[in-house]
Amino acid sequence: MVNTSSSPRTRTASRHTASGAVFVDLSHEIVPGATAYPGLPQPVLTDHISREQSRENYAPGTEFHLGMICMMGQTGTYMDVPHHRYADGYDLAALDLARVAHVPVTVVDTDQREIQPEAFAGAELTGRAVLIRTGWSGHWGTDTYGGGRHPHLSAASAALLAEAEPAVVGIDSTNIDDTTGRERPAHTLLLGAGIPLVEHLTNLSGVPAGGGWFTAAPVKFAGLGTFPVRAFLHTDRGA
């Protein structure tokens, strides 16, 4: 998983507006040929109609690009909803936007590989966007990132969060579950409780100390349980 793009877009993680609002981008850039979940097919972007081809259909000086992309839902920073785990769980089209748009943020810091319930002690969880900040996103684009040693929730922490009923849970790691075994308690318990998950967040170090509001809305696909999101934080209080 190597992101070879040097676009300035990847270097602008936060932006202050004239009104004093701050937007912090929490998403990885999707690059053709890279950025899908380790071991899955990588995204392919091709021209359906190139700019050169489009010139034949329009007045001089007018051109368009029509691109076609083939990719897994598990690409870049993405959201899982219950249909990813459960055949009868709600899909992306049925996602309640109130869960994932302008949701107050609680950031939980941890350096544990298997994140235990004490990491959430005293944190406000119910109805919040609970973002777990581990720093693992710093390994993005390296073999370490997808090497299986990533931070993840313990089964006890997953149960605690499912009972607390946050609006959405996110993590800046490869997977919210341990992938060295075959069980997936975090996906099972949290998606079973109707709580969407956002994996592969980045730039959580840029979240202001005062928090803010989290948004991560996927495309409204019927029959699909996972898709990339543009995850970001917004605050009026400044960084």
Short mmCIF file of N, CA, C and O in Angstrom, two decimals, residues 35-161:
data_model
loop_
_atom_site.label_atom_id
_atom_site.label_comp_id
_atom_site.label_asym_id
_atom_site.label_seq_id
_atom_site.Cartn_x
_atom_site.Cartn_y
_atom_site.Cartn_z
N THR A 35 -3.91 1.98 -2.06
CA THR A 35 -4.83 2.47 -1.02
C THR A 35 -6.04 1.59 -0.73
O THR A 35 -6.83 1.94 0.14
N ALA A 36 -6.23 0.47 -1.38
CA ALA A 36 -7.26 -0.47 -0.93
C ALA A 36 -6.74 -1.24 0.27
O ALA A 36 -5.53 -1.27 0.56
N TYR A 37 -7.65 -1.90 0.99
CA TYR A 37 -7.27 -2.70 2.16
C TYR A 37 -6.22 -3.72 1.73
O TYR A 37 -6.32 -4.31 0.66
N PRO A 38 -5.20 -3.93 2.56
CA PRO A 38 -4.12 -4.86 2.19
C PRO A 38 -4.64 -6.22 1.75
O PRO A 38 -5.47 -6.84 2.42
N GLY A 39 -4.18 -6.68 0.59
CA GLY A 39 -4.56 -7.98 0.08
C GLY A 39 -5.74 -7.96 -0.87
O GLY A 39 -6.03 -8.97 -1.53
N LEU A 40 -6.45 -6.81 -0.96
CA LEU A 40 -7.60 -6.70 -1.86
C LEU A 40 -7.18 -6.01 -3.16
O LEU A 40 -6.15 -5.32 -3.20
N PRO A 41 -7.97 -6.17 -4.24
CA PRO A 41 -7.63 -5.49 -5.49
C PRO A 41 -7.56 -3.97 -5.29
O PRO A 41 -8.39 -3.39 -4.59
N GLN A 42 -6.57 -3.37 -5.91
CA GLN A 42 -6.37 -1.93 -5.78
C GLN A 42 -7.21 -1.17 -6.81
O GLN A 42 -7.57 -1.70 -7.85
N PRO A 43 -7.56 0.09 -6.51
CA PRO A 43 -8.42 0.84 -7.43
C PRO A 43 -7.74 1.11 -8.77
O PRO A 43 -6.53 1.33 -8.84
N VAL A 44 -8.56 1.09 -9.82
CA VAL A 44 -8.09 1.36 -11.18
C VAL A 44 -8.94 2.49 -11.75
O VAL A 44 -10.17 2.39 -11.78
N LEU A 45 -8.31 3.57 -12.16
CA LEU A 45 -9.01 4.71 -12.75
C LEU A 45 -8.65 4.79 -14.22
O LEU A 45 -7.46 4.84 -14.58
N THR A 46 -9.65 4.79 -15.09
CA THR A 46 -9.42 4.87 -16.52
C THR A 46 -10.32 5.96 -17.12
O THR A 46 -11.27 6.41 -16.49
N ASP A 47 -10.00 6.34 -18.33
CA ASP A 47 -10.83 7.30 -19.06
C ASP A 47 -11.97 6.56 -19.75
O ASP A 47 -11.75 5.58 -20.47
N HIS A 48 -13.18 7.02 -19.52
CA HIS A 48 -14.29 6.59 -20.38
C HIS A 48 -14.32 7.47 -21.62
O HIS A 48 -14.42 6.98 -22.74
N ILE A 49 -14.19 8.78 -21.40
CA ILE A 49 -13.98 9.72 -22.49
C ILE A 49 -12.88 10.68 -22.02
O ILE A 49 -13.02 11.35 -21.00
N SER A 50 -11.80 10.72 -22.74
CA SER A 50 -10.70 11.61 -22.38
C SER A 50 -11.04 13.04 -22.77
O SER A 50 -11.97 13.29 -23.56
N ARG A 51 -10.28 13.99 -22.26
CA ARG A 51 -10.50 15.38 -22.64
C ARG A 51 -10.32 15.57 -24.15
O ARG A 51 -11.07 16.30 -24.80
N GLU A 52 -9.32 14.90 -24.70
CA GLU A 52 -9.06 15.01 -26.14
C GLU A 52 -10.24 14.49 -26.94
O GLU A 52 -10.68 15.09 -27.93
N GLN A 53 -10.80 13.33 -26.52
CA GLN A 53 -11.95 12.76 -27.22
C GLN A 53 -13.18 13.64 -27.10
O GLN A 53 -13.98 13.75 -28.04
N SER A 54 -13.34 14.29 -25.95
CA SER A 54 -14.55 15.09 -25.73
C SER A 54 -14.60 16.32 -26.63
O SER A 54 -15.68 16.85 -26.90
N ARG A 55 -13.45 16.79 -27.07
CA ARG A 55 -13.42 18.00 -27.88
C ARG A 55 -14.20 17.85 -29.18
O ARG A 55 -14.65 18.84 -29.76
N GLU A 56 -14.37 16.60 -29.63
CA GLU A 56 -15.11 16.36 -30.86
C GLU A 56 -16.59 16.67 -30.70
O GLU A 56 -17.30 16.85 -31.69
N ASN A 57 -17.07 16.72 -29.46
CA ASN A 57 -18.50 16.86 -29.21
C ASN A 57 -18.92 18.26 -28.78
O ASN A 57 -20.11 18.52 -28.58
N TYR A 58 -17.93 19.17 -28.60
CA TYR A 58 -18.25 20.48 -28.04
C TYR A 58 -17.59 21.59 -28.86
O TYR A 58 -16.76 21.34 -29.73
N ALA A 59 -17.98 22.81 -28.54
CA ALA A 59 -17.43 23.97 -29.23
C ALA A 59 -15.94 24.10 -28.91
O ALA A 59 -15.47 23.60 -27.89
N PRO A 60 -15.20 24.78 -29.76
CA PRO A 60 -13.78 24.98 -29.50
C PRO A 60 -13.54 25.59 -28.11
O PRO A 60 -14.23 26.51 -27.70
N GLY A 61 -12.54 25.04 -27.43
CA GLY A 61 -12.22 25.52 -26.09
C GLY A 61 -13.02 24.86 -24.98
O GLY A 61 -12.78 25.14 -23.80
N THR A 62 -13.96 24.01 -25.34
CA THR A 62 -14.79 23.32 -24.34
C THR A 62 -14.43 21.84 -24.33
O THR A 62 -14.43 21.19 -25.38
N GLU A 63 -14.12 21.31 -23.15
CA GLU A 63 -13.76 19.90 -23.03
C GLU A 63 -14.14 19.39 -21.65
O GLU A 63 -14.30 20.16 -20.71
N PHE A 64 -14.33 18.07 -21.55
CA PHE A 64 -14.70 17.42 -20.29
C PHE A 64 -13.91 16.12 -20.15
O PHE A 64 -13.45 15.55 -21.14
N HIS A 65 -13.83 15.65 -18.91
CA HIS A 65 -13.24 14.34 -18.64
C HIS A 65 -14.28 13.47 -17.98
O HIS A 65 -14.90 13.87 -16.98
N LEU A 66 -14.53 12.28 -18.53
CA LEU A 66 -15.43 11.29 -17.94
C LEU A 66 -14.59 10.11 -17.53
O LEU A 66 -14.03 9.40 -18.38
N GLY A 67 -14.43 9.93 -16.22
CA GLY A 67 -13.60 8.86 -15.71
C GLY A 67 -14.42 7.66 -15.26
O GLY A 67 -15.59 7.78 -14.92
N MET A 68 -13.79 6.52 -15.26
CA MET A 68 -14.40 5.28 -14.78
C MET A 68 -13.47 4.66 -13.75
O MET A 68 -12.26 4.56 -13.98
N ILE A 69 -14.03 4.26 -12.60
CA ILE A 69 -13.19 3.67 -11.56
C ILE A 69 -13.73 2.30 -11.19
O ILE A 69 -14.94 2.09 -11.10
N CYS A 70 -12.80 1.38 -10.99
CA CYS A 70 -13.12 0.05 -10.49
C CYS A 70 -12.38 -0.10 -9.16
O CYS A 70 -11.16 0.01 -9.12
N MET A 71 -13.15 -0.30 -8.08
CA MET A 71 -12.49 -0.40 -6.78
C MET A 71 -13.35 -1.18 -5.79
O MET A 71 -14.56 -1.31 -5.96
N MET A 72 -12.69 -1.68 -4.77
CA MET A 72 -13.37 -2.31 -3.66
C MET A 72 -13.99 -1.24 -2.77
O MET A 72 -13.53 -0.10 -2.71
N GLY A 73 -15.06 -1.62 -2.05
CA GLY A 73 -15.61 -0.71 -1.06
C GLY A 73 -14.61 -0.39 0.03
O GLY A 73 -14.63 0.68 0.62
N GLN A 74 -13.71 -1.34 0.30
CA GLN A 74 -12.69 -1.18 1.33
C GLN A 74 -11.47 -0.47 0.77
O GLN A 74 -10.38 -1.04 0.67
N THR A 75 -11.63 0.78 0.39
CA THR A 75 -10.56 1.56 -0.22
C THR A 75 -10.44 2.89 0.49
O THR A 75 -11.43 3.55 0.76
N GLY A 76 -9.20 3.29 0.80
CA GLY A 76 -8.98 4.56 1.46
C GLY A 76 -9.57 4.56 2.86
O GLY A 76 -9.52 3.57 3.59
N THR A 77 -10.12 5.69 3.26
CA THR A 77 -10.85 5.82 4.52
C THR A 77 -12.30 5.45 4.23
O THR A 77 -12.94 6.10 3.41
N TYR A 78 -12.82 4.42 4.89
CA TYR A 78 -14.15 3.93 4.50
C TYR A 78 -15.02 3.63 5.72
O TYR A 78 -14.53 3.52 6.85
N MET A 79 -16.31 3.52 5.44
CA MET A 79 -17.29 3.25 6.48
C MET A 79 -17.89 1.86 6.29
O MET A 79 -18.22 1.45 5.17
N ASP A 80 -18.03 1.15 7.41
CA ASP A 80 -18.80 -0.10 7.45
C ASP A 80 -20.14 0.19 8.12
O ASP A 80 -20.19 0.84 9.17
N VAL A 81 -21.21 -0.30 7.52
CA VAL A 81 -22.53 -0.27 8.15
C VAL A 81 -22.97 -1.72 8.37
O VAL A 81 -22.33 -2.65 7.87
N PRO A 82 -24.04 -1.97 9.13
CA PRO A 82 -24.36 -3.34 9.52
C PRO A 82 -24.47 -4.36 8.40
O PRO A 82 -24.17 -5.54 8.59
N HIS A 83 -24.86 -3.95 7.19
CA HIS A 83 -24.99 -4.90 6.09
C HIS A 83 -23.65 -5.54 5.73
O HIS A 83 -23.63 -6.63 5.15
N HIS A 84 -22.55 -4.90 6.08
CA HIS A 84 -21.23 -5.48 5.84
C HIS A 84 -21.06 -6.78 6.62
O HIS A 84 -20.44 -7.74 6.12
N ARG A 85 -21.66 -6.86 7.79
CA ARG A 85 -21.51 -8.03 8.68
C ARG A 85 -22.74 -8.91 8.71
O ARG A 85 -22.65 -10.13 8.86
N TYR A 86 -23.92 -8.29 8.54
CA TYR A 86 -25.18 -9.00 8.71
C TYR A 86 -26.04 -8.86 7.45
O TYR A 86 -26.26 -7.74 6.97
N ALA A 87 -26.53 -9.98 6.95
CA ALA A 87 -27.33 -9.96 5.73
C ALA A 87 -28.58 -9.10 5.87
O ALA A 87 -29.03 -8.48 4.90
N ASP A 88 -29.14 -9.03 7.08
CA ASP A 88 -30.34 -8.24 7.28
C ASP A 88 -30.07 -6.88 7.91
O ASP A 88 -30.99 -6.16 8.30
N GLY A 89 -28.80 -6.52 8.02
CA GLY A 89 -28.45 -5.21 8.57
C GLY A 89 -28.67 -4.10 7.56
O GLY A 89 -28.68 -4.34 6.34
N TYR A 90 -28.84 -2.87 8.04
CA TYR A 90 -29.10 -1.78 7.10
C TYR A 90 -27.88 -1.51 6.23
O TYR A 90 -26.74 -1.66 6.65
N ASP A 91 -28.17 -1.12 4.98
CA ASP A 91 -27.11 -0.87 4.01
C ASP A 91 -26.79 0.62 3.94
O ASP A 91 -27.35 1.43 4.69
N LEU A 92 -25.90 0.99 3.02
CA LEU A 92 -25.49 2.39 2.91
C LEU A 92 -26.65 3.30 2.57
O LEU A 92 -26.72 4.44 3.05
N ALA A 93 -27.59 2.81 1.77
CA ALA A 93 -28.73 3.64 1.38
C ALA A 93 -29.66 3.93 2.56
O ALA A 93 -30.37 4.93 2.57
N ALA A 94 -29.65 3.05 3.55
CA ALA A 94 -30.54 3.21 4.70
C ALA A 94 -29.84 3.88 5.89
O ALA A 94 -30.46 4.04 6.95
N LEU A 95 -28.59 4.27 5.73
CA LEU A 95 -27.84 4.91 6.82
C LEU A 95 -28.52 6.21 7.23
O LEU A 95 -28.82 7.07 6.39
N ASP A 96 -28.75 6.39 8.52
CA ASP A 96 -29.30 7.62 9.07
C ASP A 96 -28.20 8.67 9.10
O ASP A 96 -27.22 8.54 9.82
N LEU A 97 -28.36 9.74 8.34
CA LEU A 97 -27.32 10.76 8.27
C LEU A 97 -27.07 11.43 9.61
O LEU A 97 -25.97 11.97 9.83
N ALA A 98 -28.04 11.40 10.51
CA ALA A 98 -27.83 11.99 11.83
C ALA A 98 -26.71 11.29 12.59
O ALA A 98 -26.13 11.87 13.51
N ARG A 99 -26.40 10.06 12.21
CA ARG A 99 -25.32 9.33 12.87
C ARG A 99 -23.94 9.78 12.41
O ARG A 99 -22.95 9.57 13.13
N VAL A 100 -23.86 10.35 11.22
CA VAL A 100 -22.55 10.54 10.61
C VAL A 100 -22.31 11.96 10.10
O VAL A 100 -21.29 12.22 9.46
N ALA A 101 -23.23 12.88 10.35
CA ALA A 101 -23.08 14.25 9.87
C ALA A 101 -23.19 15.23 11.04
O ALA A 101 -24.19 15.21 11.77
N HIS A 102 -22.15 16.05 11.22
CA HIS A 102 -22.12 17.09 12.25
C HIS A 102 -22.38 16.49 13.63
O HIS A 102 -23.23 16.95 14.39
N VAL A 103 -21.65 15.44 13.95
CA VAL A 103 -21.79 14.72 15.22
C VAL A 103 -20.70 15.20 16.18
O VAL A 103 -19.52 15.27 15.81
N PRO A 104 -21.05 15.54 17.43
CA PRO A 104 -20.01 15.98 18.38
C PRO A 104 -18.98 14.88 18.62
O PRO A 104 -19.31 13.70 18.69
N VAL A 105 -17.71 15.31 18.74
CA VAL A 105 -16.58 14.38 18.75
C VAL A 105 -16.06 14.14 20.17
O VAL A 105 -15.95 15.06 20.97
N THR A 106 -15.76 12.88 20.43
CA THR A 106 -14.94 12.49 21.58
C THR A 106 -13.71 11.77 21.04
O THR A 106 -13.85 10.76 20.33
N VAL A 107 -12.53 12.29 21.34
CA VAL A 107 -11.28 11.65 20.93
C VAL A 107 -10.74 10.84 22.10
O VAL A 107 -10.63 11.36 23.22
N VAL A 108 -10.41 9.58 21.84
CA VAL A 108 -9.84 8.70 22.86
C VAL A 108 -8.41 8.37 22.45
O VAL A 108 -8.17 7.78 21.39
N ASP A 109 -7.45 8.77 23.27
CA ASP A 109 -6.04 8.51 22.99
C ASP A 109 -5.60 7.21 23.66
O ASP A 109 -5.95 6.95 24.82
N THR A 110 -4.84 6.42 22.92
CA THR A 110 -4.32 5.17 23.49
C THR A 110 -3.06 4.76 22.76
O THR A 110 -2.90 5.01 21.56
N ASP A 111 -2.15 4.11 23.51
CA ASP A 111 -0.96 3.51 22.89
C ASP A 111 -0.99 2.00 23.03
O ASP A 111 0.01 1.32 22.80
N GLN A 112 -2.15 1.45 23.39
CA GLN A 112 -2.28 0.00 23.54
C GLN A 112 -2.48 -0.65 22.18
O GLN A 112 -3.18 -0.13 21.32
N ARG A 113 -1.88 -1.80 21.99
CA ARG A 113 -2.15 -2.55 20.76
C ARG A 113 -3.53 -3.18 20.83
O ARG A 113 -4.32 -3.08 19.87
N GLU A 114 -3.86 -3.84 21.95
CA GLU A 114 -5.21 -4.33 22.17
C GLU A 114 -5.86 -3.36 23.16
O GLU A 114 -5.54 -3.36 24.34
N ILE A 115 -6.75 -2.55 22.65
CA ILE A 115 -7.28 -1.43 23.42
C ILE A 115 -8.32 -1.93 24.41
O ILE A 115 -9.34 -2.52 24.03
N GLN A 116 -8.06 -1.68 25.69
CA GLN A 116 -8.86 -2.20 26.78
C GLN A 116 -9.89 -1.17 27.25
O GLN A 116 -9.77 0.03 26.97
N PRO A 117 -10.91 -1.60 28.01
CA PRO A 117 -11.98 -0.69 28.43
C PRO A 117 -11.50 0.53 29.19
O PRO A 117 -12.12 1.60 29.11
N GLU A 118 -10.40 0.43 29.93
CA GLU A 118 -9.94 1.58 30.71
C GLU A 118 -9.57 2.76 29.83
O GLU A 118 -9.54 3.92 30.29
N ALA A 119 -9.29 2.52 28.56
CA ALA A 119 -8.99 3.63 27.65
C ALA A 119 -10.17 4.57 27.50
O ALA A 119 -9.99 5.75 27.15
N PHE A 120 -11.38 4.08 27.78
CA PHE A 120 -12.59 4.88 27.60
C PHE A 120 -13.13 5.41 28.92
O PHE A 120 -14.19 6.04 28.94
N ALA A 121 -12.41 5.20 30.00
CA ALA A 121 -12.87 5.62 31.32
C ALA A 121 -13.07 7.13 31.36
O ALA A 121 -12.17 7.90 31.01
N GLY A 122 -14.24 7.55 31.79
CA GLY A 122 -14.54 8.97 31.93
C GLY A 122 -14.87 9.68 30.64
O GLY A 122 -15.21 10.87 30.65
N ALA A 123 -14.80 9.01 29.49
CA ALA A 123 -15.07 9.65 28.21
C ALA A 123 -16.57 9.71 27.95
O ALA A 123 -17.31 8.78 28.28
N GLU A 124 -16.99 10.80 27.35
CA GLU A 124 -18.40 10.92 26.94
C GLU A 124 -18.57 10.15 25.64
O GLU A 124 -17.93 10.45 24.63
N LEU A 125 -19.43 9.15 25.64
CA LEU A 125 -19.54 8.23 24.51
C LEU A 125 -20.91 8.25 23.83
O LEU A 125 -21.00 8.20 22.61
N THR A 126 -21.97 8.29 24.60
CA THR A 126 -23.32 8.15 24.06
C THR A 126 -23.65 9.28 23.08
O THR A 126 -23.49 10.46 23.40
N GLY A 127 -24.08 8.88 21.88
CA GLY A 127 -24.47 9.85 20.87
C GLY A 127 -23.32 10.60 20.23
O GLY A 127 -23.55 11.53 19.44
N ARG A 128 -22.10 10.22 20.52
CA ARG A 128 -20.91 10.93 20.02
C ARG A 128 -20.25 10.20 18.86
O ARG A 128 -20.49 9.01 18.64
N ALA A 129 -19.42 10.91 18.14
CA ALA A 129 -18.48 10.29 17.22
C ALA A 129 -17.23 9.99 18.02
O ALA A 129 -16.46 10.89 18.37
N VAL A 130 -17.03 8.72 18.36
CA VAL A 130 -15.90 8.32 19.19
C VAL A 130 -14.74 7.97 18.25
O VAL A 130 -14.79 6.97 17.53
N LEU A 131 -13.72 8.81 18.24
CA LEU A 131 -12.57 8.64 17.35
C LEU A 131 -11.39 8.18 18.17
O LEU A 131 -10.93 8.88 19.08
N ILE A 132 -10.87 7.00 17.85
CA ILE A 132 -9.79 6.38 18.62
C ILE A 132 -8.47 6.75 17.95
O ILE A 132 -8.19 6.35 16.82
N ARG A 133 -7.67 7.52 18.67
CA ARG A 133 -6.42 8.06 18.14
C ARG A 133 -5.25 7.22 18.64
O ARG A 133 -4.85 7.31 19.79
N THR A 134 -4.67 6.43 17.75
CA THR A 134 -3.56 5.55 18.09
C THR A 134 -2.24 5.98 17.47
O THR A 134 -1.18 5.50 17.88
N GLY A 135 -2.29 6.82 16.44
CA GLY A 135 -1.09 7.21 15.72
C GLY A 135 -0.65 6.24 14.65
O GLY A 135 0.33 6.49 13.95
N TRP A 136 -1.40 5.14 14.47
CA TRP A 136 -1.00 4.12 13.50
C TRP A 136 -1.04 4.63 12.06
O TRP A 136 -0.33 4.11 11.19
N SER A 137 -1.83 5.65 11.80
CA SER A 137 -1.89 6.19 10.44
C SER A 137 -0.55 6.73 9.98
O SER A 137 -0.33 6.92 8.77
N GLY A 138 0.37 6.98 10.91
CA GLY A 138 1.71 7.39 10.53
C GLY A 138 2.46 6.34 9.74
O GLY A 138 3.47 6.65 9.08
N HIS A 139 1.99 5.08 9.79
CA HIS A 139 2.62 3.99 9.02
C HIS A 139 2.00 3.81 7.63
O HIS A 139 2.40 2.92 6.89
N TRP A 140 0.99 4.63 7.31
CA TRP A 140 0.31 4.51 6.01
C TRP A 140 1.34 4.52 4.88
O TRP A 140 2.27 5.31 4.87
N GLY A 141 1.16 3.62 3.92
CA GLY A 141 2.08 3.55 2.79
C GLY A 141 3.30 2.70 3.04
O GLY A 141 4.18 2.63 2.18
N THR A 142 3.36 2.03 4.20
CA THR A 142 4.50 1.16 4.52
C THR A 142 4.00 -0.27 4.75
O THR A 142 2.82 -0.50 4.98
N ASP A 143 4.93 -1.21 4.75
CA ASP A 143 4.57 -2.60 5.04
C ASP A 143 4.07 -2.76 6.47
O ASP A 143 3.27 -3.65 6.76
N THR A 144 4.53 -1.91 7.36
CA THR A 144 4.10 -1.99 8.75
C THR A 144 2.61 -1.78 8.89
O THR A 144 1.94 -2.43 9.71
N TYR A 145 2.06 -0.86 8.10
CA TYR A 145 0.65 -0.48 8.27
C TYR A 145 -0.27 -1.70 8.18
O TYR A 145 -1.16 -1.88 9.02
N GLY A 146 -0.08 -2.52 7.19
CA GLY A 146 -0.93 -3.68 7.01
C GLY A 146 -0.31 -4.98 7.47
O GLY A 146 -0.76 -6.06 7.07
N GLY A 147 0.69 -4.91 8.35
CA GLY A 147 1.44 -6.10 8.74
C GLY A 147 0.82 -6.93 9.84
O GLY A 147 1.41 -7.94 10.25
N GLY A 148 -0.35 -6.53 10.35
CA GLY A 148 -1.06 -7.34 11.33
C GLY A 148 -0.82 -6.97 12.78
O GLY A 148 -1.45 -7.55 13.67
N ARG A 149 0.04 -6.00 13.04
CA ARG A 149 0.34 -5.60 14.42
C ARG A 149 -0.37 -4.32 14.81
O ARG A 149 -0.02 -3.66 15.78
N HIS A 150 -1.39 -3.95 14.09
CA HIS A 150 -2.08 -2.68 14.29
C HIS A 150 -2.87 -2.64 15.60
O HIS A 150 -3.32 -3.68 16.09
N PRO A 151 -3.11 -1.45 16.14
CA PRO A 151 -3.99 -1.31 17.30
C PRO A 151 -5.43 -1.69 16.94
O PRO A 151 -5.89 -1.44 15.82
N HIS A 152 -6.14 -2.27 17.92
CA HIS A 152 -7.51 -2.72 17.68
C HIS A 152 -8.23 -2.82 19.02
O HIS A 152 -7.61 -2.85 20.08
N LEU A 153 -9.54 -2.89 18.96
CA LEU A 153 -10.34 -3.02 20.18
C LEU A 153 -10.29 -4.45 20.71
O LEU A 153 -10.32 -5.42 19.94
N SER A 154 -10.25 -4.58 22.02
CA SER A 154 -10.51 -5.88 22.63
C SER A 154 -12.00 -6.16 22.57
O SER A 154 -12.82 -5.26 22.35
N ALA A 155 -12.37 -7.42 22.77
CA ALA A 155 -13.79 -7.77 22.78
C ALA A 155 -14.51 -7.03 23.90
O ALA A 155 -15.66 -6.58 23.72
N ALA A 156 -13.85 -6.85 25.04
CA ALA A 156 -14.47 -6.15 26.16
C ALA A 156 -14.72 -4.68 25.82
O ALA A 156 -15.76 -4.11 26.18
N SER A 157 -13.79 -4.04 25.12
CA SER A 157 -13.98 -2.66 24.72
C SER A 157 -15.10 -2.53 23.68
O SER A 157 -15.88 -1.58 23.71
N ALA A 158 -15.17 -3.48 22.77
CA ALA A 158 -16.25 -3.47 21.80
C ALA A 158 -17.60 -3.59 22.48
O ALA A 158 -18.56 -2.90 22.13
N ALA A 159 -17.68 -4.45 23.50
CA ALA A 159 -18.93 -4.61 24.25
C ALA A 159 -19.27 -3.32 25.00
O ALA A 159 -20.44 -2.91 25.04
N LEU A 160 -18.27 -2.68 25.59
CA LEU A 160 -18.50 -1.42 26.30
C LEU A 160 -19.06 -0.37 25.36
O LEU A 160 -20.04 0.34 25.68
N LEU A 161 -18.46 -0.23 24.19
CA LEU A 161 -18.92 0.77 23.23
C LEU A 161 -20.31 0.45 22.71
O LEU A 161 -21.15 1.34 22.56
#
